[in-house]
mmCIF file of C-alpha atoms and ligand atoms in Angstrom:
data_model
loop_
_atom_site.group_PDB
_atom_site.id
_atom_site.type_symbol
_atom_site.label_atom_id
_atom_site.label_comp_id
_atom_site.label_asym_id
_atom_site.label_seq_id
_atom_site.Cartn_x
_atom_site.Cartn_y
_atom_site.Cartn_z
ATOM 1 C CA MET A 1 -11.575 0.284 -8.493
ATOM 2 C CA ARG A 2 -11.177 -3.101 -10.091
ATOM 3 C CA MET A 3 -12.884 -6.005 -8.549
ATOM 4 C CA THR A 4 -10.811 -9.346 -7.409
ATOM 5 C CA MET A 5 -10.884 -12.383 -5.328
ATOM 6 C CA ARG A 6 -8.082 -14.137 -3.837
ATOM 7 C CA TRP A 7 -7.439 -17.469 -4.260
ATOM 8 C CA PHE A 8 -5.026 -19.968 -3.160
ATOM 9 C CA GLY A 9 -4.698 -22.030 -5.203
ATOM 10 C CA PRO A 10 -5.027 -25.778 -6.697
ATOM 11 C CA ALA A 11 -5.865 -26.746 -3.481
ATOM 12 C CA ASP A 12 -8.689 -24.267 -2.764
ATOM 13 C CA PRO A 13 -12.211 -25.249 -2.259
ATOM 14 C CA VAL A 14 -13.117 -22.611 -4.654
ATOM 15 C CA PRO A 15 -12.428 -23.808 -8.170
ATOM 16 C CA LEU A 16 -11.352 -20.304 -11.206
ATOM 17 C CA TRP A 17 -13.963 -21.767 -12.764
ATOM 18 C CA LYS A 18 -16.561 -20.592 -9.879
ATOM 19 C CA LEU A 19 -15.085 -17.377 -9.526
ATOM 20 C CA ARG A 20 -15.194 -16.167 -13.010
ATOM 21 C CA GLN A 21 -18.749 -15.849 -13.373
ATOM 22 C CA VAL A 22 -18.517 -13.367 -10.261
ATOM 23 C CA PRO A 23 -19.972 -10.714 -12.354
ATOM 24 C CA ASN A 24 -17.503 -7.908 -13.088
ATOM 25 C CA LEU A 25 -14.734 -10.037 -11.090
ATOM 26 C CA THR A 26 -11.656 -9.314 -13.366
ATOM 27 C CA GLY A 27 -8.661 -9.824 -11.322
ATOM 28 C CA ILE A 28 -7.309 -12.775 -8.726
ATOM 29 C CA VAL A 29 -5.527 -12.244 -5.661
ATOM 30 C CA GLY A 30 -2.354 -15.064 -5.294
ATOM 31 C CA ALA A 31 0.596 -16.095 -4.229
ATOM 32 C CA LEU A 32 2.935 -18.698 -4.292
ATOM 33 C CA HIS A 33 1.882 -20.649 -1.271
ATOM 34 C CA ASP A 34 3.749 -23.443 -1.141
ATOM 35 C CA VAL A 35 7.519 -21.578 -1.023
ATOM 36 C CA PRO A 36 8.651 -21.303 2.876
ATOM 37 C CA THR A 37 8.678 -17.627 3.711
ATOM 38 C CA GLY A 38 12.100 -16.325 3.503
ATOM 39 C CA GLU A 39 13.306 -18.609 0.251
ATOM 40 C CA ALA A 40 12.551 -16.425 -3.228
ATOM 41 C CA TRP A 41 10.293 -16.611 -5.239
ATOM 42 C CA THR A 42 11.362 -17.543 -8.773
ATOM 43 C CA ARG A 43 10.421 -15.906 -11.914
ATOM 44 C CA ALA A 44 9.065 -19.534 -13.502
ATOM 45 C CA GLY A 45 6.927 -19.697 -10.340
ATOM 46 C CA VAL A 46 5.159 -16.970 -10.641
ATOM 47 C CA ALA A 47 4.584 -17.186 -14.839
ATOM 48 C CA GLY A 48 3.118 -20.222 -13.643
ATOM 49 C CA LEU A 49 0.335 -19.036 -11.140
ATOM 50 C CA ARG A 50 -0.330 -16.564 -13.753
ATOM 51 C CA GLN A 51 -0.764 -18.857 -16.553
ATOM 52 C CA THR A 52 -3.053 -20.555 -14.189
ATOM 53 C CA VAL A 53 -5.063 -17.593 -13.638
ATOM 54 C CA GLU A 54 -5.013 -16.253 -17.636
ATOM 55 C CA ARG A 55 -6.461 -19.897 -19.095
ATOM 56 C CA HIS A 56 -9.594 -18.754 -16.429
ATOM 57 C CA GLY A 57 -9.862 -15.750 -18.562
ATOM 58 C CA LEU A 58 -8.672 -13.639 -15.362
ATOM 59 C CA ALA A 59 -5.964 -11.325 -14.686
ATOM 60 C CA LEU A 60 -3.376 -12.360 -12.019
ATOM 61 C CA SER A 61 -3.677 -9.300 -10.731
ATOM 62 C CA VAL A 62 -2.202 -8.668 -6.984
ATOM 63 C CA ILE A 63 0.021 -10.394 -4.742
ATOM 64 C CA GLU A 64 -1.004 -10.798 -1.625
ATOM 65 C CA SER A 65 1.310 -12.109 0.464
ATOM 66 C CA VAL A 66 5.168 -12.103 -0.156
ATOM 67 C CA PRO A 67 5.688 -13.036 3.717
ATOM 68 C CA VAL A 68 8.234 -10.785 5.645
ATOM 69 C CA HIS A 69 10.295 -13.339 7.210
ATOM 70 C CA GLU A 70 10.400 -12.764 11.415
ATOM 71 C CA ASP A 71 14.799 -12.221 10.854
ATOM 72 C CA ILE A 72 13.514 -8.784 9.330
ATOM 73 C CA LYS A 73 11.063 -8.211 11.474
ATOM 74 C CA LEU A 74 13.066 -8.897 14.504
ATOM 75 C CA GLY A 75 16.331 -6.973 13.088
ATOM 76 C CA ASN A 76 18.676 -9.619 13.746
ATOM 77 C CA ALA A 77 21.924 -10.747 11.706
ATOM 78 C CA ARG A 78 20.554 -12.850 9.095
ATOM 79 C CA ARG A 79 17.929 -9.552 8.060
ATOM 80 C CA ASP A 80 19.986 -8.553 5.021
ATOM 81 C CA GLY A 81 20.154 -11.823 3.844
ATOM 82 C CA ARG A 82 16.092 -12.231 4.153
ATOM 83 C CA ILE A 83 15.770 -8.774 2.696
ATOM 84 C CA ALA A 84 17.663 -9.882 -0.273
ATOM 85 C CA ALA A 85 15.313 -12.881 -0.953
ATOM 86 C CA TRP A 86 12.250 -10.483 -0.531
ATOM 87 C CA ILE A 87 13.818 -8.255 -3.553
ATOM 88 C CA ALA A 88 14.433 -11.355 -5.916
ATOM 89 C CA SER A 89 10.855 -12.185 -5.040
ATOM 90 C CA LEU A 90 9.902 -9.127 -5.995
ATOM 91 C CA GLU A 91 11.642 -9.123 -8.522
ATOM 92 C CA ALA A 92 10.108 -12.093 -9.813
ATOM 93 C CA VAL A 93 6.666 -9.948 -9.400
ATOM 94 C CA ALA A 94 7.758 -7.145 -11.391
ATOM 95 C CA ALA A 95 9.194 -9.411 -14.296
ATOM 96 C CA GLU A 96 5.482 -11.171 -14.850
ATOM 97 C CA GLY A 97 4.174 -7.984 -15.057
ATOM 98 C CA ILE A 98 2.226 -7.543 -11.296
ATOM 99 C CA GLY A 99 1.759 -4.031 -10.159
ATOM 100 C CA VAL A 100 0.697 -4.745 -6.757
ATOM 101 C CA VAL A 101 2.398 -6.508 -3.802
ATOM 102 C CA CYS A 102 0.507 -7.012 -0.176
ATOM 103 C CA TYR A 103 2.420 -7.893 2.745
ATOM 104 C CA ASN A 104 1.878 -7.732 6.721
ATOM 105 C CA PHE A 105 4.795 -7.164 9.284
ATOM 106 C CA MET A 106 2.937 -8.531 12.457
ATOM 107 C CA PRO A 107 5.073 -10.174 14.797
ATOM 108 C CA VAL A 108 4.234 -13.646 14.961
ATOM 109 C CA PHE A 109 1.116 -14.247 14.119
ATOM 110 C CA ASP A 110 -0.555 -13.472 11.141
ATOM 111 C CA TRP A 111 -4.952 -12.414 11.947
ATOM 112 C CA THR A 112 -6.127 -13.703 14.813
ATOM 113 C CA ARG A 113 -9.217 -15.374 15.135
ATOM 114 C CA THR A 114 -10.708 -17.272 18.297
ATOM 115 C CA ASP A 115 -13.065 -19.385 16.507
ATOM 116 C CA LEU A 116 -13.663 -19.727 13.049
ATOM 117 C CA ALA A 117 -17.475 -21.114 12.720
ATOM 118 C CA SER A 118 -19.172 -18.792 15.595
ATOM 119 C CA VAL A 119 -22.993 -19.844 15.406
ATOM 120 C CA ARG A 120 -25.218 -16.811 13.699
ATOM 121 C CA ALA A 121 -28.789 -15.709 14.897
ATOM 122 C CA ASP A 122 -29.897 -16.719 11.402
ATOM 123 C CA GLY A 123 -27.557 -19.678 11.028
ATOM 124 C CA SER A 124 -24.564 -18.681 9.290
ATOM 125 C CA THR A 125 -21.057 -19.099 10.879
ATOM 126 C CA ALA A 126 -18.621 -16.268 11.199
ATOM 127 C CA LEU A 127 -15.148 -15.670 12.333
ATOM 128 C CA VAL A 128 -15.041 -14.123 15.805
ATOM 129 C CA TYR A 129 -12.393 -12.370 18.154
ATOM 130 C CA ARG A 130 -12.796 -12.543 21.998
ATOM 131 C CA HIS A 131 -9.364 -11.152 23.222
ATOM 132 C CA ALA A 132 -9.981 -12.994 26.707
ATOM 133 C CA ASP A 133 -9.920 -15.805 24.841
ATOM 134 C CA VAL A 134 -6.151 -15.392 23.347
ATOM 135 C CA THR A 135 -4.765 -14.007 26.788
ATOM 136 C CA GLY A 136 -6.528 -15.783 29.315
ATOM 137 C CA ASP A 137 -4.982 -19.024 29.725
ATOM 138 C CA GLY A 138 -2.772 -18.180 32.869
ATOM 139 C CA GLY A 139 -0.591 -16.194 30.445
ATOM 140 C CA ASP A 140 1.429 -18.267 27.970
ATOM 141 C CA GLY A 141 -1.686 -17.530 25.726
ATOM 142 C CA PRO A 142 -2.129 -20.973 23.609
ATOM 143 C CA THR A 143 -0.053 -22.155 21.310
ATOM 144 C CA VAL A 144 -1.825 -22.339 18.115
ATOM 145 C CA LEU A 145 -5.022 -20.282 17.590
ATOM 146 C CA PRO A 146 -7.354 -20.468 14.341
ATOM 147 C CA GLY A 147 -6.256 -18.464 11.275
ATOM 148 C CA TRP A 148 -2.516 -18.358 11.665
ATOM 149 C CA ALA A 149 -0.748 -18.724 8.266
ATOM 150 C CA GLU A 150 2.703 -20.478 10.243
ATOM 151 C CA ALA A 151 1.807 -23.707 11.747
ATOM 152 C CA TYR A 152 4.519 -23.762 14.485
ATOM 153 C CA THR A 153 5.277 -26.672 16.800
ATOM 154 C CA PRO A 154 4.968 -25.561 20.707
ATOM 155 C CA ALA A 155 8.338 -25.181 21.143
ATOM 156 C CA ALA A 156 9.286 -23.288 17.964
ATOM 157 C CA LEU A 157 6.331 -20.798 19.503
ATOM 158 C CA THR A 158 8.757 -20.386 22.293
ATOM 159 C CA ALA A 159 11.174 -20.129 21.269
ATOM 160 C CA LEU A 160 10.374 -17.354 18.513
ATOM 161 C CA ARG A 161 8.642 -15.405 21.227
ATOM 162 C CA ALA A 162 11.207 -14.889 23.914
ATOM 163 C CA ALA A 163 13.627 -14.093 20.444
ATOM 164 C CA TYR A 164 10.581 -10.957 20.789
ATOM 165 C CA THR A 165 11.176 -10.304 24.384
ATOM 166 C CA ASP A 166 13.460 -7.032 23.977
ATOM 167 C CA LEU A 167 11.702 -6.003 20.942
ATOM 168 C CA SER A 168 9.583 -2.449 21.981
ATOM 169 C CA ALA A 169 6.809 -1.163 19.248
ATOM 170 C CA ASP A 170 9.568 1.216 18.940
ATOM 171 C CA GLY A 171 11.699 -1.469 18.368
ATOM 172 C CA LEU A 172 9.384 -2.896 15.474
ATOM 173 C CA ARG A 173 9.045 0.218 14.378
ATOM 174 C CA ALA A 174 12.871 0.805 13.412
ATOM 175 C CA ASN A 175 13.151 -2.684 11.538
ATOM 176 C CA LEU A 176 10.040 -1.353 9.784
ATOM 177 C CA ALA A 177 11.907 1.673 8.452
ATOM 178 C CA TYR A 178 15.316 -0.549 7.813
ATOM 179 C CA PHE A 179 12.726 -2.770 5.552
ATOM 180 C CA LEU A 180 11.314 -0.289 3.954
ATOM 181 C CA ARG A 181 13.983 1.729 3.202
ATOM 182 C CA ALA A 182 16.091 -1.433 1.798
ATOM 183 C CA VAL A 183 12.698 -2.252 -0.569
ATOM 184 C CA VAL A 184 11.234 0.831 -1.548
ATOM 185 C CA PRO A 185 13.610 1.988 -4.146
ATOM 186 C CA VAL A 186 14.113 -1.325 -5.567
ATOM 187 C CA ALA A 187 9.945 -1.651 -5.747
ATOM 188 C CA ALA A 188 9.972 1.802 -7.515
ATOM 189 C CA ARG A 189 12.484 1.024 -9.962
ATOM 190 C CA LEU A 190 10.782 -2.080 -10.744
ATOM 191 C CA GLY A 191 7.249 -0.417 -11.415
ATOM 192 C CA VAL A 192 5.663 -2.059 -8.160
ATOM 193 C CA HIS A 193 2.846 -1.195 -5.922
ATOM 194 C CA LEU A 194 3.757 -1.903 -2.263
ATOM 195 C CA ALA A 195 0.739 -2.373 0.011
ATOM 196 C CA ILE A 196 1.016 -2.428 3.370
ATOM 197 C CA HIS A 197 -1.713 -4.843 5.456
ATOM 198 C CA PRO A 198 -2.573 -3.663 8.216
ATOM 199 C CA ASP A 199 -2.610 -5.253 11.672
ATOM 200 C CA ASP A 200 -5.540 -7.788 12.992
ATOM 201 C CA PRO A 201 -6.288 -7.085 14.915
ATOM 202 C CA PRO A 202 -4.900 -3.638 15.369
ATOM 203 C CA TRP A 203 -3.379 -3.797 18.716
ATOM 204 C CA PRO A 204 -0.582 -6.087 20.552
ATOM 205 C CA VAL A 205 -1.507 -9.900 20.438
ATOM 206 C CA LEU A 206 -0.103 -12.087 23.490
ATOM 207 C CA GLY A 207 2.756 -9.425 24.134
ATOM 208 C CA LEU A 208 4.308 -9.216 20.910
ATOM 209 C CA PRO A 209 4.224 -5.507 19.729
ATOM 210 C CA ARG A 210 2.244 -3.934 16.613
ATOM 211 C CA VAL A 211 3.091 -0.802 14.511
ATOM 212 C CA VAL A 212 0.497 -0.610 11.920
ATOM 213 C CA SER A 213 -2.528 -0.708 13.668
ATOM 214 C CA THR A 214 -3.763 2.888 13.706
ATOM 215 C CA ALA A 215 -3.635 6.713 11.523
ATOM 216 C CA ASP A 216 -0.244 7.629 13.001
ATOM 217 C CA ASP A 217 1.095 4.337 11.945
ATOM 218 C CA LEU A 218 0.458 4.535 8.313
ATOM 219 C CA ASP A 219 1.892 7.758 8.297
ATOM 220 C CA PHE A 220 5.045 6.325 10.021
ATOM 221 C CA VAL A 221 4.955 3.547 7.096
ATOM 222 C CA LEU A 222 5.100 6.348 4.658
ATOM 223 C CA ARG A 223 7.657 9.078 6.034
ATOM 224 C CA ALA A 224 9.440 6.071 6.361
ATOM 225 C CA ALA A 225 10.300 5.685 2.530
ATOM 226 C CA PRO A 226 8.719 8.491 0.714
ATOM 227 C CA ASP A 227 7.703 7.026 -2.530
ATOM 228 C CA ALA A 228 4.196 6.587 -4.633
ATOM 229 C CA HIS A 229 5.429 2.876 -4.886
ATOM 230 C CA ASN A 230 5.422 2.888 -0.721
ATOM 231 C CA GLY A 231 1.236 2.870 0.147
ATOM 232 C CA LEU A 232 -1.304 0.983 1.033
ATOM 233 C CA THR A 233 -3.990 -2.449 1.391
ATOM 234 C CA PHE A 234 -6.763 -0.150 3.015
ATOM 235 C CA CYS A 235 -8.467 -3.495 5.039
ATOM 236 C CA THR A 236 -11.545 -1.968 6.468
ATOM 237 C CA GLY A 237 -12.518 -4.801 8.576
ATOM 238 C CA SER A 238 -8.869 -5.042 10.366
ATOM 239 C CA LEU A 239 -8.379 -1.267 10.472
ATOM 240 C CA GLY A 240 -12.632 -1.070 11.797
ATOM 241 C CA ALA A 241 -11.687 -3.340 14.872
ATOM 242 C CA ARG A 242 -10.795 -0.105 16.889
ATOM 243 C CA ALA A 243 -13.297 1.730 17.519
ATOM 244 C CA ASP A 244 -10.645 5.134 17.177
ATOM 245 C CA ASN A 245 -9.955 4.616 13.546
ATOM 246 C CA ASP A 246 -12.734 6.737 11.815
ATOM 247 C CA LEU A 247 -13.073 4.714 8.347
ATOM 248 C CA PRO A 248 -14.236 7.192 6.387
ATOM 249 C CA ALA A 249 -11.771 9.974 8.119
ATOM 250 C CA LEU A 250 -8.820 7.505 7.074
ATOM 251 C CA ALA A 251 -10.138 6.481 3.619
ATOM 252 C CA ARG A 252 -10.305 10.367 3.001
ATOM 253 C CA ARG A 253 -6.716 11.136 3.867
ATOM 254 C CA PHE A 254 -4.782 8.049 2.550
ATOM 255 C CA ALA A 255 -6.869 7.447 -0.610
ATOM 256 C CA PRO A 256 -3.757 8.850 -2.579
ATOM 257 C CA HIS A 257 -1.247 5.754 -1.119
ATOM 258 C CA ILE A 258 -4.075 2.752 -0.785
ATOM 259 C CA HIS A 259 -2.962 0.804 -3.735
ATOM 260 C CA PHE A 260 -5.619 -1.720 -2.710
ATOM 261 C CA VAL A 261 -8.827 -2.453 -0.398
ATOM 262 C CA HIS A 262 -9.975 -5.293 1.382
ATOM 263 C CA ALA A 263 -13.283 -4.612 2.253
ATOM 264 C CA ARG A 264 -15.820 -6.335 4.938
ATOM 265 C CA ASN A 265 -17.353 -5.341 7.964
ATOM 266 C CA VAL A 266 -17.131 -5.820 11.292
ATOM 267 C CA LEU A 267 -19.440 -6.115 14.741
ATOM 268 C CA ARG A 268 -17.467 -4.613 17.676
ATOM 269 C CA HIS A 269 -18.193 -5.411 20.944
ATOM 270 C CA GLY A 270 -16.551 -3.254 23.826
ATOM 271 C CA GLN A 271 -13.094 -2.012 23.183
ATOM 272 C CA ARG A 272 -11.708 -5.510 21.998
ATOM 273 C CA ASP A 273 -13.976 -8.011 20.895
ATOM 274 C CA PHE A 274 -15.998 -8.023 17.531
ATOM 275 C CA ASP A 275 -17.759 -10.718 15.028
ATOM 276 C CA GLU A 276 -17.142 -10.632 11.337
ATOM 277 C CA ALA A 277 -20.310 -9.484 10.124
ATOM 278 C CA ALA A 278 -22.058 -9.902 6.946
ATOM 279 C CA HIS A 279 -21.351 -6.542 4.482
ATOM 280 C CA VAL A 280 -24.166 -4.737 4.610
ATOM 281 C CA SER A 281 -23.437 -1.605 6.310
ATOM 282 C CA ASP A 282 -26.290 -1.458 8.888
ATOM 283 C CA GLN A 283 -25.285 -5.010 9.414
ATOM 284 C CA GLY A 284 -22.000 -4.266 11.306
ATOM 285 C CA SER A 285 -20.024 -1.102 13.279
ATOM 286 C CA ILE A 286 -18.452 0.077 10.531
ATOM 287 C CA GLU A 287 -19.234 2.926 7.299
ATOM 288 C CA LEU A 288 -18.579 0.676 4.222
ATOM 289 C CA ALA A 289 -20.709 1.793 1.927
ATOM 290 C CA ARG A 290 -19.305 5.974 3.064
ATOM 291 C CA THR A 291 -16.184 4.351 2.921
ATOM 292 C CA VAL A 292 -16.389 2.443 0.639
ATOM 293 C CA MET A 293 -18.091 4.905 -2.119
ATOM 294 C CA ILE A 294 -15.266 8.177 -0.384
ATOM 295 C CA LEU A 295 -12.231 5.663 -1.926
ATOM 296 C CA ALA A 296 -14.072 5.394 -5.458
ATOM 297 C CA ARG A 297 -15.060 9.103 -5.415
ATOM 298 C CA VAL A 298 -11.357 10.072 -4.108
ATOM 299 C CA GLY A 299 -9.200 7.188 -4.769
ATOM 300 C CA SER A 300 -7.038 5.552 -7.570
ATOM 301 C CA ASP A 301 -8.584 3.001 -10.050
ATOM 302 C CA VAL A 302 -7.018 0.022 -7.403
ATOM 303 C CA PRO A 303 -7.705 -3.411 -7.218
ATOM 304 C CA ILE A 304 -10.811 -4.661 -4.375
ATOM 305 C CA ARG A 305 -12.073 -7.302 -2.725
ATOM 306 C CA PRO A 306 -14.010 -8.716 -0.734
ATOM 307 C CA ASP A 307 -12.470 -9.817 2.103
ATOM 308 C CA HIS A 308 -13.559 -12.933 4.516
ATOM 309 C CA GLY A 309 -17.605 -13.526 4.283
ATOM 310 C CA ARG A 310 -19.297 -16.049 6.591
ATOM 311 C CA MET A 311 -20.793 -19.485 5.734
ATOM 312 C CA ILE A 312 -23.870 -19.120 4.281
ATOM 313 C CA TRP A 313 -26.234 -22.527 2.845
ATOM 314 C CA GLY A 314 -24.175 -24.811 4.168
ATOM 315 C CA GLU A 315 -21.113 -23.826 2.452
ATOM 316 C CA THR A 316 -17.932 -25.410 4.251
ATOM 317 C CA GLY A 317 -14.416 -25.059 3.455
ATOM 318 C CA ARG A 318 -11.992 -22.401 4.026
ATOM 319 C CA PRO A 319 -13.048 -20.146 7.213
ATOM 320 C CA GLY A 320 -13.833 -16.959 5.963
ATOM 321 C CA TYR A 321 -13.255 -17.939 2.066
ATOM 322 C CA GLY A 322 -16.146 -19.734 1.117
ATOM 323 C CA LEU A 323 -17.882 -18.680 -2.616
ATOM 324 C CA HIS A 324 -21.151 -18.015 -1.788
ATOM 325 C CA ASP A 325 -20.385 -14.816 1.028
ATOM 326 C CA ARG A 326 -18.115 -13.418 -0.594
ATOM 327 C CA ALA A 327 -19.623 -12.953 -4.060
ATOM 328 C CA LEU A 328 -22.572 -11.416 -2.378
ATOM 329 C CA GLU A 329 -20.363 -9.624 -0.847
ATOM 330 C CA ALA A 330 -18.352 -8.206 -4.566
ATOM 331 C CA MET A 331 -22.104 -7.464 -5.791
ATOM 332 C CA TYR A 332 -22.762 -5.247 -2.540
ATOM 333 C CA LEU A 333 -19.739 -3.403 -3.476
ATOM 334 C CA GLN A 334 -20.317 -3.243 -6.993
ATOM 335 C CA GLY A 335 -23.285 -1.951 -6.686
ATOM 336 C CA LEU A 336 -21.715 1.177 -4.601
ATOM 337 C CA LEU A 337 -19.094 1.343 -7.069
ATOM 338 C CA ASP A 338 -21.692 1.906 -9.928
ATOM 339 C CA ALA A 339 -23.475 3.986 -7.934
ATOM 340 C CA VAL A 340 -20.317 6.211 -7.722
ATOM 341 C CA THR A 341 -19.774 6.095 -11.176
ATOM 342 C CA LEU A 342 -23.543 7.293 -12.139
ATOM 343 C CA GLU A 343 -23.103 10.531 -9.387
ATOM 344 C CA LYS A 344 -19.845 10.869 -11.786
ATOM 345 C CA GLU A 345 -21.695 11.258 -15.311
ATOM 346 C CA SER A 346 -24.767 13.686 -13.625
ATOM 347 C CA HIS A 347 -22.244 15.725 -12.683
ATOM 348 C CA ALA A 348 -20.183 16.001 -16.037
HETATM 349 C C1 DNO B 1 -6.322 -12.833 5.826
HETATM 350 C C2 DNO B 1 -5.709 -11.614 5.291
HETATM 351 C C3 DNO B 1 -4.266 -11.731 5.731
HETATM 352 C C4 DNO B 1 -3.626 -11.065 4.964
HETATM 353 C C5 DNO B 1 -1.612 -10.445 5.378
HETATM 354 C C6 DNO B 1 -1.534 -9.617 4.299
HETATM 355 O O1 DNO B 1 -7.261 -13.163 5.158
HETATM 356 O O2 DNO B 1 -6.444 -10.756 5.476
HETATM 357 O O3 DNO B 1 -3.606 -13.244 6.139
HETATM 358 O O4 DNO B 1 -3.697 -11.706 3.455
HETATM 359 O O5 DNO B 1 -2.163 -10.287 6.736
HETATM 360 O O6 DNO B 1 0.138 -9.843 4.525
#
């Protein structure tokens, strides 16, 4: 696997020159964050990002994400126009030679946490999720939570959530299948590997359905438009927030369809609460080392990135995306990859 790290563009407190000094880091995971969701990216925009990354001696390996507009998830009358724009973005990405595109299909909210700086016993801070804190304010839920990719006004959020009232999980699944049947043939023609990101957390939030949470859900995605270019982002932290997702088993089962890996650990408390933990396997509930080694043994040579880290050594910045802990994580992952390489050599 190829080591990559996420970079949020010129406004990211962690500059590219620092990422370049992480040993064995070759690739950057980026996006055009200033293009509004639903608008088509231009080739010039993608070229600009690629050139900036390349000037720092790195490659733009993955686009994360080309956001999917709510009209597509809702399956309303505007969806075909939105899909056309998504396809135009895909064409811009392909024209610049970038081969992997990550996206998600979570209604309204992207990843959700209830505290972005929970103080740990060692003085570091981490992101945590407490289900009661999302749903526990009388039924309507809060209008703003830390970590949402889109900032909604309370009125916009209420209207958007109302639009989902009649959409069941099966309805959302049908809209996902419609989207996949439209975009996968284009991705195949362009040679771009699509990698859907699982729901984070992998259960319904605020009454909105989520349909990319379990092994059956991943299977549904792959069957909806069977093609080598229709694949998965294997996010250990998202999938691993559910105790009934057996990560080593999922890694073995889905390896041929995994085009991108997000690695991190979580410490689960009960069914619906968790803390983000340091990567080392025994710090969390996930068998992270075993899972990554399985992917390295049986999977393809795909990009992997350390996902969120804690804030350590007094670092401040974008929650989950500081430099120090993610660099430690990259080294832990690199050690696991080296171990598998040595293992393969000793059997050769
Ligand atoms: C959080 C990320 C997500 C991810 C999207 C992919 O840090 O893993 O925001 O980028 O869900 O579409």
